[in-house]
């Protein structure tokens, strides 16, 4: 993904997000000029521990072009030391863990905000509070919005991809806000269920139902 516009040149992005929404967002942020680093768990035989690298390696490679990969175990002191050394030089941190998992990893947003006052934190979650701890999947979020038709798989993972766009939007807004507030960081949550709900608005409004105005034969 190439673009001549690179408004994020000089911005340093650190991502701990695995699978699809986070890496897809990082791919777009890198295309806008951001200097991106991906922090991954230790994989076997020197490979990536990101599940996407296992079941769709070509997709993983596409999303990580130009992204620096750092692997370490966050449950070890050496891994924590490596992570915090990176965060000290980071503008934007992207995660995709449940809030309780972030705390277990020593990455509670409030604590990180105190340790790194200029850090912008973007947490990708399944559903907004009070359901941020609930397990979910792209298909369940789409089904809730009427975007799953029968037993056929949808043409794309709309909640995940829509969520990645919302992450990019959030990063851009947060950087603008930080500039206006003279360097003050903040924490934001991006819920994949919200992304699905937004993409499903035309159906919610009745535009794409069987008797809707868009599908109506005239």
PDB file of C-alpha atoms in Angstrom:
ATOM      1  CA  UNK A   1       0.000   0.000   0.000  1.00  0.00           C
ATOM      2  CA  UNK A   2       1.698   3.173  -1.217  1.00  0.00           C
ATOM      3  CA  UNK A   3       0.696   6.796  -0.985  1.00  0.00           C
ATOM      4  CA  UNK A   4       2.393  10.057  -1.783  1.00  0.00           C
ATOM      5  CA  UNK A   5       0.864  11.627   1.326  1.00  0.00           C
ATOM      6  CA  UNK A   6       2.856  10.773   4.443  1.00  0.00           C
ATOM      7  CA  UNK A   7       1.538  13.019   7.220  1.00  0.00           C
ATOM      8  CA  UNK A   8       2.797  10.595   9.899  1.00  0.00           C
ATOM      9  CA  UNK A   9       6.450  10.786   8.930  1.00  0.00           C
ATOM     10  CA  UNK A  10       8.433  10.884  12.181  1.00  0.00           C
ATOM     11  CA  UNK A  11       5.609   9.368  14.270  1.00  0.00           C
ATOM     12  CA  UNK A  12       6.648   6.173  16.052  1.00  0.00           C
ATOM     13  CA  UNK A  13       4.006   3.443  16.374  1.00  0.00           C
ATOM     14  CA  UNK A  14       4.409   0.366  18.577  1.00  0.00           C
ATOM     15  CA  UNK A  15       1.855  -2.421  18.194  1.00  0.00           C
ATOM     16  CA  UNK A  16       1.232  -5.520  20.292  1.00  0.00           C
ATOM     17  CA  UNK A  17      -1.927  -6.370  18.345  1.00  0.00           C
ATOM     18  CA  UNK A  18      -2.092  -9.787  16.652  1.00  0.00           C
ATOM     19  CA  UNK A  19      -4.256 -11.345  13.921  1.00  0.00           C
ATOM     20  CA  UNK A  20      -6.083  -8.879  11.644  1.00  0.00           C
ATOM     21  CA  UNK A  21      -7.464  -5.544  12.963  1.00  0.00           C
ATOM     22  CA  UNK A  22      -4.271  -4.247  14.600  1.00  0.00           C
ATOM     23  CA  UNK A  23      -1.823  -5.316  11.873  1.00  0.00           C
ATOM     24  CA  UNK A  24      -4.180  -4.002   9.166  1.00  0.00           C
ATOM     25  CA  UNK A  25      -4.231  -0.639  10.943  1.00  0.00           C
ATOM     26  CA  UNK A  26      -0.440  -0.637  11.257  1.00  0.00           C
ATOM     27  CA  UNK A  27      -0.189  -1.357   7.520  1.00  0.00           C
ATOM     28  CA  UNK A  28      -2.159   1.817   6.795  1.00  0.00           C
ATOM     29  CA  UNK A  29      -0.268   3.888   9.373  1.00  0.00           C
ATOM     30  CA  UNK A  30       3.031   2.770   7.836  1.00  0.00           C
ATOM     31  CA  UNK A  31       1.721   3.801   4.421  1.00  0.00           C
ATOM     32  CA  UNK A  32       1.119   7.262   5.885  1.00  0.00           C
ATOM     33  CA  UNK A  33       4.775   7.481   6.875  1.00  0.00           C
ATOM     34  CA  UNK A  34       4.739   6.239  10.481  1.00  0.00           C
ATOM     35  CA  UNK A  35       7.755   4.306  11.728  1.00  0.00           C
ATOM     36  CA  UNK A  36       6.131   1.096  12.948  1.00  0.00           C
ATOM     37  CA  UNK A  37       7.374  -1.636  15.276  1.00  0.00           C
ATOM     38  CA  UNK A  38       5.506  -4.849  16.090  1.00  0.00           C
ATOM     39  CA  UNK A  39       6.147  -6.515  19.472  1.00  0.00           C
ATOM     40  CA  UNK A  40       5.301 -10.220  19.293  1.00  0.00           C
ATOM     41  CA  UNK A  41       5.469 -13.174  21.695  1.00  0.00           C
ATOM     42  CA  UNK A  42       8.309 -15.594  21.088  1.00  0.00           C
ATOM     43  CA  UNK A  43       7.477 -18.025  18.299  1.00  0.00           C
ATOM     44  CA  UNK A  44       8.712 -21.579  17.793  1.00  0.00           C
ATOM     45  CA  UNK A  45      11.803 -22.213  15.683  1.00  0.00           C
ATOM     46  CA  UNK A  46      12.355 -18.500  15.245  1.00  0.00           C
ATOM     47  CA  UNK A  47       9.033 -17.959  13.454  1.00  0.00           C
ATOM     48  CA  UNK A  48       6.303 -15.459  14.222  1.00  0.00           C
ATOM     49  CA  UNK A  49       3.871 -16.164  17.064  1.00  0.00           C
ATOM     50  CA  UNK A  50       1.114 -14.173  15.344  1.00  0.00           C
ATOM     51  CA  UNK A  51      -1.622 -16.675  14.335  1.00  0.00           C
ATOM     52  CA  UNK A  52      -1.998 -14.900  10.984  1.00  0.00           C
ATOM     53  CA  UNK A  53       1.587 -15.858  10.130  1.00  0.00           C
ATOM     54  CA  UNK A  54       0.626 -19.505  10.593  1.00  0.00           C
ATOM     55  CA  UNK A  55      -2.617 -19.791   8.617  1.00  0.00           C
ATOM     56  CA  UNK A  56      -2.167 -17.001   6.046  1.00  0.00           C
ATOM     57  CA  UNK A  57       1.555 -16.160   5.821  1.00  0.00           C
ATOM     58  CA  UNK A  58       1.151 -14.103   2.651  1.00  0.00           C
ATOM     59  CA  UNK A  59      -1.412 -11.884   4.409  1.00  0.00           C
ATOM     60  CA  UNK A  60       0.935 -11.524   7.370  1.00  0.00           C
ATOM     61  CA  UNK A  61       3.809 -10.544   5.085  1.00  0.00           C
ATOM     62  CA  UNK A  62       1.679  -7.964   3.260  1.00  0.00           C
ATOM     63  CA  UNK A  63       0.545  -6.295   6.470  1.00  0.00           C
ATOM     64  CA  UNK A  64       4.067  -6.218   7.931  1.00  0.00           C
ATOM     65  CA  UNK A  65       6.045  -4.852   5.018  1.00  0.00           C
ATOM     66  CA  UNK A  66       8.404  -2.220   6.393  1.00  0.00           C
ATOM     67  CA  UNK A  67       7.397  -3.029   9.985  1.00  0.00           C
ATOM     68  CA  UNK A  68      10.186  -3.860  12.433  1.00  0.00           C
ATOM     69  CA  UNK A  69       9.453  -7.076  14.359  1.00  0.00           C
ATOM     70  CA  UNK A  70      10.657  -7.489  17.956  1.00  0.00           C
ATOM     71  CA  UNK A  71       9.986 -10.770  19.772  1.00  0.00           C
ATOM     72  CA  UNK A  72      10.110 -11.281  23.534  1.00  0.00           C
ATOM     73  CA  UNK A  73       8.219 -12.873  26.410  1.00  0.00           C
ATOM     74  CA  UNK A  74       6.298 -10.253  28.384  1.00  0.00           C
ATOM     75  CA  UNK A  75       5.991 -12.666  31.303  1.00  0.00           C
ATOM     76  CA  UNK A  76       9.735 -12.406  31.798  1.00  0.00           C
ATOM     77  CA  UNK A  77      11.613  -9.419  33.231  1.00  0.00           C
ATOM     78  CA  UNK A  78      13.796  -9.258  30.128  1.00  0.00           C
ATOM     79  CA  UNK A  79      10.710  -8.993  27.921  1.00  0.00           C
ATOM     80  CA  UNK A  80       9.226  -6.238  30.062  1.00  0.00           C
ATOM     81  CA  UNK A  81      12.514  -4.358  29.951  1.00  0.00           C
ATOM     82  CA  UNK A  82      12.609  -4.575  26.159  1.00  0.00           C
ATOM     83  CA  UNK A  83       8.977  -3.452  25.875  1.00  0.00           C
ATOM     84  CA  UNK A  84       9.408  -0.421  28.122  1.00  0.00           C
ATOM     85  CA  UNK A  85      12.585   0.589  26.317  1.00  0.00           C
ATOM     86  CA  UNK A  86      10.504   0.727  23.142  1.00  0.00           C
ATOM     87  CA  UNK A  87       7.584   2.550  24.792  1.00  0.00           C
ATOM     88  CA  UNK A  88       9.914   5.271  26.044  1.00  0.00           C
ATOM     89  CA  UNK A  89      10.476   6.177  22.382  1.00  0.00           C
ATOM     90  CA  UNK A  90       6.896   5.628  21.183  1.00  0.00           C
ATOM     91  CA  UNK A  91       4.175   8.091  20.183  1.00  0.00           C
ATOM     92  CA  UNK A  92       1.343   5.591  19.630  1.00  0.00           C
ATOM     93  CA  UNK A  93       0.771   2.217  21.307  1.00  0.00           C
ATOM     94  CA  UNK A  94      -1.760  -0.211  19.801  1.00  0.00           C
ATOM     95  CA  UNK A  95      -2.951  -3.282  21.724  1.00  0.00           C
ATOM     96  CA  UNK A  96      -5.649  -5.921  21.215  1.00  0.00           C
ATOM     97  CA  UNK A  97      -5.948  -7.504  24.662  1.00  0.00           C
ATOM     98  CA  UNK A  98      -8.902  -7.542  27.027  1.00  0.00           C
ATOM     99  CA  UNK A  99      -8.509  -4.942  29.831  1.00  0.00           C
ATOM    100  CA  UNK A 100      -7.815  -7.663  32.421  1.00  0.00           C
ATOM    101  CA  UNK A 101      -5.073  -9.149  30.237  1.00  0.00           C
ATOM    102  CA  UNK A 102      -3.431  -5.732  29.879  1.00  0.00           C
ATOM    103  CA  UNK A 103      -3.261  -5.429  33.667  1.00  0.00           C
ATOM    104  CA  UNK A 104      -1.738  -8.892  34.021  1.00  0.00           C
ATOM    105  CA  UNK A 105       0.957  -7.870  31.535  1.00  0.00           C
ATOM    106  CA  UNK A 106       1.702  -4.715  33.519  1.00  0.00           C
ATOM    107  CA  UNK A 107       0.157  -2.518  30.855  1.00  0.00           C
ATOM    108  CA  UNK A 108      -2.791  -0.946  32.642  1.00  0.00           C
ATOM    109  CA  UNK A 109      -3.597   2.186  30.581  1.00  0.00           C
ATOM    110  CA  UNK A 110      -3.757   4.444  33.630  1.00  0.00           C
ATOM    111  CA  UNK A 111      -0.340   3.316  34.842  1.00  0.00           C
ATOM    112  CA  UNK A 112       1.195   3.630  31.387  1.00  0.00           C
ATOM    113  CA  UNK A 113      -0.272   7.112  31.107  1.00  0.00           C
ATOM    114  CA  UNK A 114       1.551   8.129  34.270  1.00  0.00           C
ATOM    115  CA  UNK A 115       4.819   6.518  33.172  1.00  0.00           C
ATOM    116  CA  UNK A 116       4.604   7.960  29.636  1.00  0.00           C
ATOM    117  CA  UNK A 117       2.583  11.195  29.766  1.00  0.00           C
ATOM    118  CA  UNK A 118       2.758  11.862  26.008  1.00  0.00           C
ATOM    119  CA  UNK A 119       1.844   8.317  24.943  1.00  0.00           C
ATOM    120  CA  UNK A 120      -1.293   7.774  22.865  1.00  0.00           C
ATOM    121  CA  UNK A 121      -2.809   4.378  23.693  1.00  0.00           C
ATOM    122  CA  UNK A 122      -5.336   2.720  21.377  1.00  0.00           C
ATOM    123  CA  UNK A 123      -6.882  -0.501  22.672  1.00  0.00           C
ATOM    124  CA  UNK A 124      -8.722  -2.731  20.204  1.00  0.00           C
ATOM    125  CA  UNK A 125     -11.481  -4.588  22.059  1.00  0.00           C
ATOM    126  CA  UNK A 126     -14.463  -6.696  21.029  1.00  0.00           C
ATOM    127  CA  UNK A 127     -17.280  -4.702  22.612  1.00  0.00           C
ATOM    128  CA  UNK A 128     -17.401  -1.419  24.516  1.00  0.00           C
ATOM    129  CA  UNK A 129     -17.697  -1.365  28.324  1.00  0.00           C
ATOM    130  CA  UNK A 130     -19.294  -2.922  30.288  1.00  0.00           C
ATOM    131  CA  UNK A 131     -18.770  -5.837  27.879  1.00  0.00           C
ATOM    132  CA  UNK A 132     -15.097  -5.284  27.068  1.00  0.00           C
ATOM    133  CA  UNK A 133     -14.185  -8.609  28.700  1.00  0.00           C
ATOM    134  CA  UNK A 134     -16.736 -10.634  26.712  1.00  0.00           C
ATOM    135  CA  UNK A 135     -15.305 -12.996  24.078  1.00  0.00           C
ATOM    136  CA  UNK A 136     -16.426 -12.413  20.510  1.00  0.00           C
ATOM    137  CA  UNK A 137     -15.593 -12.831  16.853  1.00  0.00           C
ATOM    138  CA  UNK A 138     -15.964 -10.852  13.658  1.00  0.00           C
ATOM    139  CA  UNK A 139     -18.914 -13.054  12.651  1.00  0.00           C
ATOM    140  CA  UNK A 140     -20.758 -12.553  15.937  1.00  0.00           C
ATOM    141  CA  UNK A 141     -20.430  -8.777  15.702  1.00  0.00           C
ATOM    142  CA  UNK A 142     -21.695  -8.807  12.125  1.00  0.00           C
ATOM    143  CA  UNK A 143     -24.554 -11.152  12.984  1.00  0.00           C
ATOM    144  CA  UNK A 144     -25.704  -8.780  15.708  1.00  0.00           C
ATOM    145  CA  UNK A 145     -26.053  -6.093  13.030  1.00  0.00           C
ATOM    146  CA  UNK A 146     -27.825  -8.273  10.476  1.00  0.00           C
ATOM    147  CA  UNK A 147     -24.794  -8.526   8.214  1.00  0.00           C
ATOM    148  CA  UNK A 148     -24.670 -12.343   8.079  1.00  0.00           C
ATOM    149  CA  UNK A 149     -27.021 -13.941   5.544  1.00  0.00           C
ATOM    150  CA  UNK A 150     -27.841 -17.554   6.328  1.00  0.00           C
ATOM    151  CA  UNK A 151     -24.916 -19.960   6.684  1.00  0.00           C
ATOM    152  CA  UNK A 152     -22.749 -18.451   3.945  1.00  0.00           C
ATOM    153  CA  UNK A 153     -19.555 -16.739   5.080  1.00  0.00           C
ATOM    154  CA  UNK A 154     -19.544 -12.990   4.383  1.00  0.00           C
ATOM    155  CA  UNK A 155     -17.329 -11.781   1.541  1.00  0.00           C
ATOM    156  CA  UNK A 156     -14.970 -10.094   4.006  1.00  0.00           C
ATOM    157  CA  UNK A 157     -14.283  -9.738   7.726  1.00  0.00           C
ATOM    158  CA  UNK A 158     -16.046  -6.408   7.869  1.00  0.00           C
ATOM    159  CA  UNK A 159     -15.849  -5.844  11.624  1.00  0.00           C
ATOM    160  CA  UNK A 160     -12.097  -6.486  11.688  1.00  0.00           C
ATOM    161  CA  UNK A 161     -11.346  -4.359   8.638  1.00  0.00           C
ATOM    162  CA  UNK A 162     -13.755  -1.619   9.684  1.00  0.00           C
ATOM    163  CA  UNK A 163     -12.130  -1.706  13.114  1.00  0.00           C
ATOM    164  CA  UNK A 164      -8.698  -1.223  11.552  1.00  0.00           C
ATOM    165  CA  UNK A 165      -9.956   1.926   9.819  1.00  0.00           C
ATOM    166  CA  UNK A 166     -11.382   3.190  13.112  1.00  0.00           C
ATOM    167  CA  UNK A 167      -7.999   2.597  14.756  1.00  0.00           C
ATOM    168  CA  UNK A 168      -6.339   4.766  12.095  1.00  0.00           C
ATOM    169  CA  UNK A 169      -9.008   7.438  12.515  1.00  0.00           C
ATOM    170  CA  UNK A 170      -8.488   7.363  16.282  1.00  0.00           C
ATOM    171  CA  UNK A 171      -4.712   7.679  15.927  1.00  0.00           C
ATOM    172  CA  UNK A 172      -5.039  10.691  13.628  1.00  0.00           C
ATOM    173  CA  UNK A 173      -7.548  12.413  15.924  1.00  0.00           C
ATOM    174  CA  UNK A 174      -5.445  11.696  19.008  1.00  0.00           C
ATOM    175  CA  UNK A 175      -2.289  13.073  17.392  1.00  0.00           C
ATOM    176  CA  UNK A 176      -4.123  16.266  16.470  1.00  0.00           C
ATOM    177  CA  UNK A 177      -5.493  16.559  20.006  1.00  0.00           C
ATOM    178  CA  UNK A 178      -2.043  15.964  21.496  1.00  0.00           C
ATOM    179  CA  UNK A 179      -0.606  18.688  19.307  1.00  0.00           C
ATOM    180  CA  UNK A 180      -3.280  21.099  20.501  1.00  0.00           C
ATOM    181  CA  UNK A 181      -2.747  20.096  24.143  1.00  0.00           C
ATOM    182  CA  UNK A 182       1.038  20.478  23.908  1.00  0.00           C
ATOM    183  CA  UNK A 183       2.066  16.861  24.129  1.00  0.00           C
ATOM    184  CA  UNK A 184      -0.547  15.366  26.427  1.00  0.00           C
ATOM    185  CA  UNK A 185      -1.247  11.680  25.798  1.00  0.00           C
ATOM    186  CA  UNK A 186      -4.530   9.831  26.128  1.00  0.00           C
ATOM    187  CA  UNK A 187      -6.157   6.387  26.013  1.00  0.00           C
ATOM    188  CA  UNK A 188      -8.868   5.300  23.565  1.00  0.00           C
ATOM    189  CA  UNK A 189     -10.753   2.058  23.003  1.00  0.00           C
ATOM    190  CA  UNK A 190     -11.889   0.911  19.559  1.00  0.00           C
ATOM    191  CA  UNK A 191     -14.614  -1.754  19.706  1.00  0.00           C
ATOM    192  CA  UNK A 192     -15.020  -4.116  16.761  1.00  0.00           C
ATOM    193  CA  UNK A 193     -18.729  -4.386  17.512  1.00  0.00           C
ATOM    194  CA  UNK A 194     -18.977  -0.609  17.007  1.00  0.00           C
ATOM    195  CA  UNK A 195     -17.242  -0.977  13.643  1.00  0.00           C
ATOM    196  CA  UNK A 196     -19.738  -3.646  12.598  1.00  0.00           C
ATOM    197  CA  UNK A 197     -22.642  -1.501  13.796  1.00  0.00           C
ATOM    198  CA  UNK A 198     -21.386   1.463  11.780  1.00  0.00           C
ATOM    199  CA  UNK A 199     -20.971  -0.608   8.611  1.00  0.00           C
ATOM    200  CA  UNK A 200     -24.430  -2.054   9.221  1.00  0.00           C
ATOM    201  CA  UNK A 201     -26.186   1.297   9.454  1.00  0.00           C
ATOM    202  CA  UNK A 202     -27.618   1.130   5.897  1.00  0.00           C
ATOM    203  CA  UNK A 203     -29.299  -2.141   6.814  1.00  0.00           C
ATOM    204  CA  UNK A 204     -30.431  -0.791  10.167  1.00  0.00           C
ATOM    205  CA  UNK A 205     -32.017   2.133   8.324  1.00  0.00           C
ATOM    206  CA  UNK A 206     -33.781  -0.264   5.948  1.00  0.00           C
ATOM    207  CA  UNK A 207     -31.810   0.777   2.868  1.00  0.00           C
ATOM    208  CA  UNK A 208     -30.549  -2.703   2.013  1.00  0.00           C
ATOM    209  CA  UNK A 209     -33.360  -4.926   3.262  1.00  0.00           C
ATOM    210  CA  UNK A 210     -35.488  -6.878   0.784  1.00  0.00           C
ATOM    211  CA  UNK A 211     -38.067  -4.085   0.727  1.00  0.00           C
ATOM    212  CA  UNK A 212     -35.541  -1.291   1.177  1.00  0.00           C
ATOM    213  CA  UNK A 213     -35.113   1.717  -1.072  1.00  0.00           C
ATOM    214  CA  UNK A 214     -31.731   0.576  -2.450  1.00  0.00           C
ATOM    215  CA  UNK A 215     -32.816  -2.970  -3.290  1.00  0.00           C
ATOM    216  CA  UNK A 216     -36.244  -2.007  -4.578  1.00  0.00           C
ATOM    217  CA  UNK A 217     -36.808  -2.784  -8.258  1.00  0.00           C
ATOM    218  CA  UNK A 218     -38.154   0.227 -10.108  1.00  0.00           C
TER     219      UNK A 218
END
